[in-house]
PDB file of C-alpha atoms in Angstrom:
ATOM      1  CA  UNK V   1      29.244 106.439 209.769  1.00 59.00           C
ATOM      2  CA  UNK V   2      32.878 105.427 210.161  1.00 81.00           C
ATOM      3  CA  UNK V   3      31.808 101.823 209.581  1.00 84.00           C
ATOM      4  CA  UNK V   4      30.083 102.801 206.329  1.00 83.00           C
ATOM      5  CA  UNK V   5      33.273 104.444 205.073  1.00 84.00           C
ATOM      6  CA  UNK V   6      35.270 101.337 205.950  1.00 85.00           C
ATOM      7  CA  UNK V   7      32.864  99.105 204.004  1.00 86.00           C
ATOM      8  CA  UNK V   8      32.945 101.539 201.095  1.00 87.00           C
ATOM      9  CA  UNK V   9      36.750 101.374 200.972  1.00 87.00           C
ATOM     10  CA  UNK V  10      36.634  97.578 200.985  1.00 88.00           C
ATOM     11  CA  UNK V  11      34.057  97.486 198.187  1.00 89.00           C
ATOM     12  CA  UNK V  12      35.949 100.014 196.041  1.00 88.00           C
ATOM     13  CA  UNK V  13      39.155  97.981 196.378  1.00 89.00           C
ATOM     14  CA  UNK V  14      37.264  94.754 195.620  1.00 90.00           C
ATOM     15  CA  UNK V  15      35.694  96.269 192.502  1.00 89.00           C
ATOM     16  CA  UNK V  16      39.009  97.611 191.195  1.00 89.00           C
ATOM     17  CA  UNK V  17      40.701  94.237 191.737  1.00 88.00           C
ATOM     18  CA  UNK V  18      37.774  92.484 190.053  1.00 85.00           C
ATOM     19  CA  UNK V  19      38.083  94.696 186.955  1.00 84.00           C
ATOM     20  CA  UNK V  20      41.858  94.178 186.822  1.00 84.00           C
ATOM     21  CA  UNK V  21      41.324  90.415 187.098  1.00 82.00           C
ATOM     22  CA  UNK V  22      38.805  90.456 184.248  1.00 77.00           C
ATOM     23  CA  UNK V  23      41.012  92.514 181.982  1.00 75.00           C
ATOM     24  CA  UNK V  24      44.154  90.445 182.488  1.00 76.00           C
ATOM     25  CA  UNK V  25      42.842  86.934 183.051  1.00 74.00           C
ATOM     26  CA  UNK V  26      44.002  84.725 180.211  1.00 67.00           C
ATOM     27  CA  UNK V  27      41.099  82.852 178.657  1.00 66.00           C
ATOM     28  CA  UNK V  28      37.493  81.918 178.796  1.00 68.00           C
ATOM     29  CA  UNK V  29      36.814  78.424 177.462  1.00 70.00           C
ATOM     30  CA  UNK V  30      33.303  77.677 176.273  1.00 72.00           C
ATOM     31  CA  UNK V  31      31.848  74.582 174.678  1.00 69.00           C
ATOM     32  CA  UNK V  32      29.088  72.041 174.626  1.00 66.00           C
ATOM     33  CA  UNK V  33      31.140  68.848 174.771  1.00 71.00           C
ATOM     34  CA  UNK V  34      34.444  67.906 176.333  1.00 75.00           C
ATOM     35  CA  UNK V  35      37.606  68.337 174.319  1.00 78.00           C
ATOM     36  CA  UNK V  36      38.503  64.954 172.845  1.00 81.00           C
ATOM     37  CA  UNK V  37      42.084  63.780 172.443  1.00 82.00           C
ATOM     38  CA  UNK V  38      41.715  63.742 168.642  1.00 83.00           C
ATOM     39  CA  UNK V  39      40.357  67.313 168.468  1.00 87.00           C
ATOM     40  CA  UNK V  40      42.495  69.746 166.534  1.00 90.00           C
ATOM     41  CA  UNK V  41      43.523  73.009 168.204  1.00 90.00           C
ATOM     42  CA  UNK V  42      43.734  75.889 165.715  1.00 91.00           C
ATOM     43  CA  UNK V  43      44.247  79.606 166.199  1.00 91.00           C
ATOM     44  CA  UNK V  44      41.706  81.424 164.020  1.00 90.00           C
ATOM     45  CA  UNK V  45      41.965  84.954 162.641  1.00 87.00           C
ATOM     46  CA  UNK V  46      39.106  86.963 161.167  1.00 76.00           C
ATOM     47  CA  UNK V  47      39.463  88.152 157.599  1.00 65.00           C
ATOM     48  CA  UNK V  48      38.791  91.698 156.490  1.00 54.00           C
ATOM     49  CA  UNK V  49      36.348  90.552 153.823  1.00 55.00           C
ATOM     50  CA  UNK V  50      32.688  89.882 154.425  1.00 54.00           C
ATOM     51  CA  UNK V  51      31.487  86.363 155.047  1.00 52.00           C
ATOM     52  CA  UNK V  52      32.209  83.618 157.519  1.00 54.00           C
ATOM     53  CA  UNK V  53      35.552  82.094 156.411  1.00 68.00           C
ATOM     54  CA  UNK V  54      38.346  82.532 158.895  1.00 84.00           C
ATOM     55  CA  UNK V  55      42.078  82.274 158.390  1.00 88.00           C
ATOM     56  CA  UNK V  56      44.677  80.116 160.145  1.00 90.00           C
ATOM     57  CA  UNK V  57      48.459  80.481 160.161  1.00 89.00           C
ATOM     58  CA  UNK V  58      50.799  78.427 157.975  1.00 90.00           C
ATOM     59  CA  UNK V  59      52.006  76.452 161.006  1.00 91.00           C
ATOM     60  CA  UNK V  60      48.398  75.609 161.944  1.00 91.00           C
ATOM     61  CA  UNK V  61      47.757  74.612 158.317  1.00 90.00           C
ATOM     62  CA  UNK V  62      50.705  72.195 158.482  1.00 90.00           C
ATOM     63  CA  UNK V  63      49.339  70.698 161.731  1.00 90.00           C
ATOM     64  CA  UNK V  64      45.856  70.459 160.205  1.00 91.00           C
ATOM     65  CA  UNK V  65      47.135  68.768 157.042  1.00 90.00           C
ATOM     66  CA  UNK V  66      49.165  66.277 159.084  1.00 90.00           C
ATOM     67  CA  UNK V  67      46.116  65.350 161.161  1.00 89.00           C
ATOM     68  CA  UNK V  68      43.738  64.872 158.207  1.00 90.00           C
ATOM     69  CA  UNK V  69      46.098  63.791 155.402  1.00 88.00           C
ATOM     70  CA  UNK V  70      44.325  60.425 154.985  1.00 89.00           C
ATOM     71  CA  UNK V  71      40.716  61.620 154.986  1.00 91.00           C
ATOM     72  CA  UNK V  72      40.987  65.054 153.291  1.00 90.00           C
ATOM     73  CA  UNK V  73      44.299  65.216 151.370  1.00 89.00           C
ATOM     74  CA  UNK V  74      43.239  68.158 149.169  1.00 88.00           C
ATOM     75  CA  UNK V  75      43.033  70.713 152.025  1.00 88.00           C
ATOM     76  CA  UNK V  76      45.735  73.293 151.323  1.00 85.00           C
ATOM     77  CA  UNK V  77      44.134  76.662 152.016  1.00 86.00           C
ATOM     78  CA  UNK V  78      44.728  78.830 155.079  1.00 87.00           C
ATOM     79  CA  UNK V  79      41.008  79.680 154.983  1.00 87.00           C
ATOM     80  CA  UNK V  80      38.778  77.641 157.257  1.00 89.00           C
ATOM     81  CA  UNK V  81      35.047  77.482 157.859  1.00 89.00           C
ATOM     82  CA  UNK V  82      33.687  76.950 161.356  1.00 88.00           C
ATOM     83  CA  UNK V  83      30.466  75.128 162.182  1.00 88.00           C
ATOM     84  CA  UNK V  84      28.773  74.517 165.488  1.00 84.00           C
ATOM     85  CA  UNK V  85      28.845  76.640 168.618  1.00 76.00           C
ATOM     86  CA  UNK V  86      31.235  79.419 167.621  1.00 82.00           C
ATOM     87  CA  UNK V  87      31.677  82.741 169.437  1.00 79.00           C
ATOM     88  CA  UNK V  88      30.019  84.575 166.545  1.00 78.00           C
ATOM     89  CA  UNK V  89      26.623  83.291 167.693  1.00 74.00           C
ATOM     90  CA  UNK V  90      27.023  85.204 170.972  1.00 72.00           C
ATOM     91  CA  UNK V  91      27.842  88.719 169.735  1.00 73.00           C
ATOM     92  CA  UNK V  92      26.114  91.333 167.634  1.00 71.00           C
ATOM     93  CA  UNK V  93      29.303  92.273 165.767  1.00 71.00           C
ATOM     94  CA  UNK V  94      31.981  89.582 165.155  1.00 72.00           C
ATOM     95  CA  UNK V  95      34.622  92.323 164.859  1.00 72.00           C
ATOM     96  CA  UNK V  96      34.618  92.533 168.677  1.00 72.00           C
ATOM     97  CA  UNK V  97      36.116  89.066 168.912  1.00 77.00           C
ATOM     98  CA  UNK V  98      39.021  89.198 166.497  1.00 79.00           C
ATOM     99  CA  UNK V  99      41.215  86.110 166.882  1.00 85.00           C
ATOM    100  CA  UNK V 100      40.576  83.117 169.122  1.00 87.00           C
ATOM    101  CA  UNK V 101      41.392  79.417 169.462  1.00 88.00           C
ATOM    102  CA  UNK V 102      39.067  76.603 168.438  1.00 89.00           C
ATOM    103  CA  UNK V 103      39.061  72.888 169.224  1.00 90.00           C
ATOM    104  CA  UNK V 104      37.201  70.431 167.027  1.00 90.00           C
ATOM    105  CA  UNK V 105      37.139  67.915 164.208  1.00 91.00           C
ATOM    106  CA  UNK V 106      37.284  68.387 160.456  1.00 92.00           C
ATOM    107  CA  UNK V 107      33.974  67.182 159.021  1.00 92.00           C
ATOM    108  CA  UNK V 108      34.479  68.026 155.366  1.00 89.00           C
ATOM    109  CA  UNK V 109      35.700  70.545 152.840  1.00 89.00           C
ATOM    110  CA  UNK V 110      34.192  73.620 151.235  1.00 88.00           C
ATOM    111  CA  UNK V 111      34.861  75.520 148.036  1.00 85.00           C
ATOM    112  CA  UNK V 112      37.720  77.962 148.018  1.00 81.00           C
ATOM    113  CA  UNK V 113      36.454  81.345 146.753  1.00 77.00           C
ATOM    114  CA  UNK V 114      39.570  82.041 144.675  1.00 76.00           C
ATOM    115  CA  UNK V 115      40.354  78.630 143.144  1.00 77.00           C
ATOM    116  CA  UNK V 116      36.909  77.027 143.148  1.00 78.00           C
ATOM    117  CA  UNK V 117      38.316  73.733 144.460  1.00 80.00           C
ATOM    118  CA  UNK V 118      37.282  71.945 147.652  1.00 79.00           C
ATOM    119  CA  UNK V 119      40.401  73.004 149.528  1.00 84.00           C
ATOM    120  CA  UNK V 120      38.927  74.790 152.562  1.00 88.00           C
ATOM    121  CA  UNK V 121      38.547  72.658 155.692  1.00 90.00           C
ATOM    122  CA  UNK V 122      35.236  72.755 157.563  1.00 91.00           C
ATOM    123  CA  UNK V 123      35.806  72.415 161.315  1.00 90.00           C
ATOM    124  CA  UNK V 124      33.016  71.305 163.641  1.00 90.00           C
ATOM    125  CA  UNK V 125      33.811  73.370 166.743  1.00 88.00           C
ATOM    126  CA  UNK V 126      33.349  71.701 170.106  1.00 85.00           C
ATOM    127  CA  UNK V 127      35.232  74.233 172.265  1.00 86.00           C
ATOM    128  CA  UNK V 128      36.651  77.703 171.765  1.00 86.00           C
ATOM    129  CA  UNK V 129      38.545  80.100 173.967  1.00 85.00           C
ATOM    130  CA  UNK V 130      39.101  83.828 173.852  1.00 81.00           C
ATOM    131  CA  UNK V 131      40.747  86.424 176.087  1.00 76.00           C
ATOM    132  CA  UNK V 132      38.465  87.424 178.955  1.00 74.00           C
ATOM    133  CA  UNK V 133      38.492  91.087 177.882  1.00 72.00           C
ATOM    134  CA  UNK V 134      36.762  90.130 174.611  1.00 74.00           C
ATOM    135  CA  UNK V 135      34.291  88.020 176.601  1.00 73.00           C
ATOM    136  CA  UNK V 136      32.935  91.228 178.147  1.00 72.00           C
ATOM    137  CA  UNK V 137      31.387  92.147 174.784  1.00 69.00           C
ATOM    138  CA  UNK V 138      29.131  89.080 174.844  1.00 71.00           C
ATOM    139  CA  UNK V 139      25.513  89.926 175.535  1.00 67.00           C
ATOM    140  CA  UNK V 140      24.943  86.942 177.836  1.00 70.00           C
ATOM    141  CA  UNK V 141      28.255  86.982 179.661  1.00 73.00           C
ATOM    142  CA  UNK V 142      28.276  86.624 183.436  1.00 75.00           C
ATOM    143  CA  UNK V 143      31.219  89.012 183.709  1.00 76.00           C
ATOM    144  CA  UNK V 144      29.369  91.721 181.803  1.00 78.00           C
ATOM    145  CA  UNK V 145      26.261  91.238 183.929  1.00 81.00           C
ATOM    146  CA  UNK V 146      28.272  91.418 187.147  1.00 83.00           C
ATOM    147  CA  UNK V 147      29.930  94.660 186.067  1.00 83.00           C
ATOM    148  CA  UNK V 148      26.551  96.161 185.169  1.00 84.00           C
ATOM    149  CA  UNK V 149      25.175  95.179 188.588  1.00 86.00           C
ATOM    150  CA  UNK V 150      28.229  96.247 190.601  1.00 87.00           C
ATOM    151  CA  UNK V 151      28.880  99.553 188.824  1.00 87.00           C
ATOM    152  CA  UNK V 152      26.089 101.539 190.572  1.00 88.00           C
ATOM    153  CA  UNK V 153      27.213 100.176 193.945  1.00 88.00           C
ATOM    154  CA  UNK V 154      30.768 101.229 193.074  1.00 87.00           C
ATOM    155  CA  UNK V 155      29.653 104.803 192.385  1.00 87.00           C
ATOM    156  CA  UNK V 156      27.636 104.929 195.597  1.00 87.00           C
ATOM    157  CA  UNK V 157      30.665 103.690 197.548  1.00 86.00           C
ATOM    158  CA  UNK V 158      32.878 106.299 195.871  1.00 85.00           C
ATOM    159  CA  UNK V 159      30.413 109.055 196.688  1.00 85.00           C
ATOM    160  CA  UNK V 160      30.302 107.905 200.328  1.00 82.00           C
ATOM    161  CA  UNK V 161      34.090 108.030 200.481  1.00 81.00           C
ATOM    162  CA  UNK V 162      34.649 111.385 198.847  1.00 82.00           C
ATOM    163  CA  UNK V 163      31.485 113.441 199.303  1.00 79.00           C
ATOM    164  CA  UNK V 164      30.911 112.841 203.012  1.00 67.00           C
ATOM    165  CA  UNK V 165      32.344 115.521 205.262  1.00 65.00           C
ATOM    166  CA  UNK V 166      35.511 114.551 207.093  1.00 65.00           C
ATOM    167  CA  UNK V 167      35.122 113.820 210.789  1.00 62.00           C
ATOM    168  CA  UNK V 168      36.938 116.358 212.871  1.00 53.00           C
ATOM    169  CA  UNK V 169      38.112 115.189 216.273  1.00 52.00           C
TER     170      UNK V 169
END
């Protein structure tokens, strides 16, 4: 039984380190195609209102306008619409995700809800990345599945460590 306790200690330490790694690892990058050199990288923030438009910062808007000034000169809104494989297709509630980074190409413009002009850029997303902690909320995530599978083993290992009587020599 001493061997069983030793294996239980190893598994408990492994599981704790695995959880710490998942919580503090930087990003999870997901996409269908490779990031191209002309793809735009934008940090996207969710808005408090209902609907799909997202918001980008003023510095990202300046970078976006510089990149597309010849093809779409009328883009001047910090709102942005995302098309393609976005993280919102992988979760039940988009509020879990919050902000994330997208990579892609501007494929057109959409109407701005406040001004009525075509000033909102539409970005075809090829890649996106989010912090790994937010990735755990995805229904099809490997990390979530591994935690669900390893959690019962973790509790069994803990019970072996703490509920077994101590050996007295």
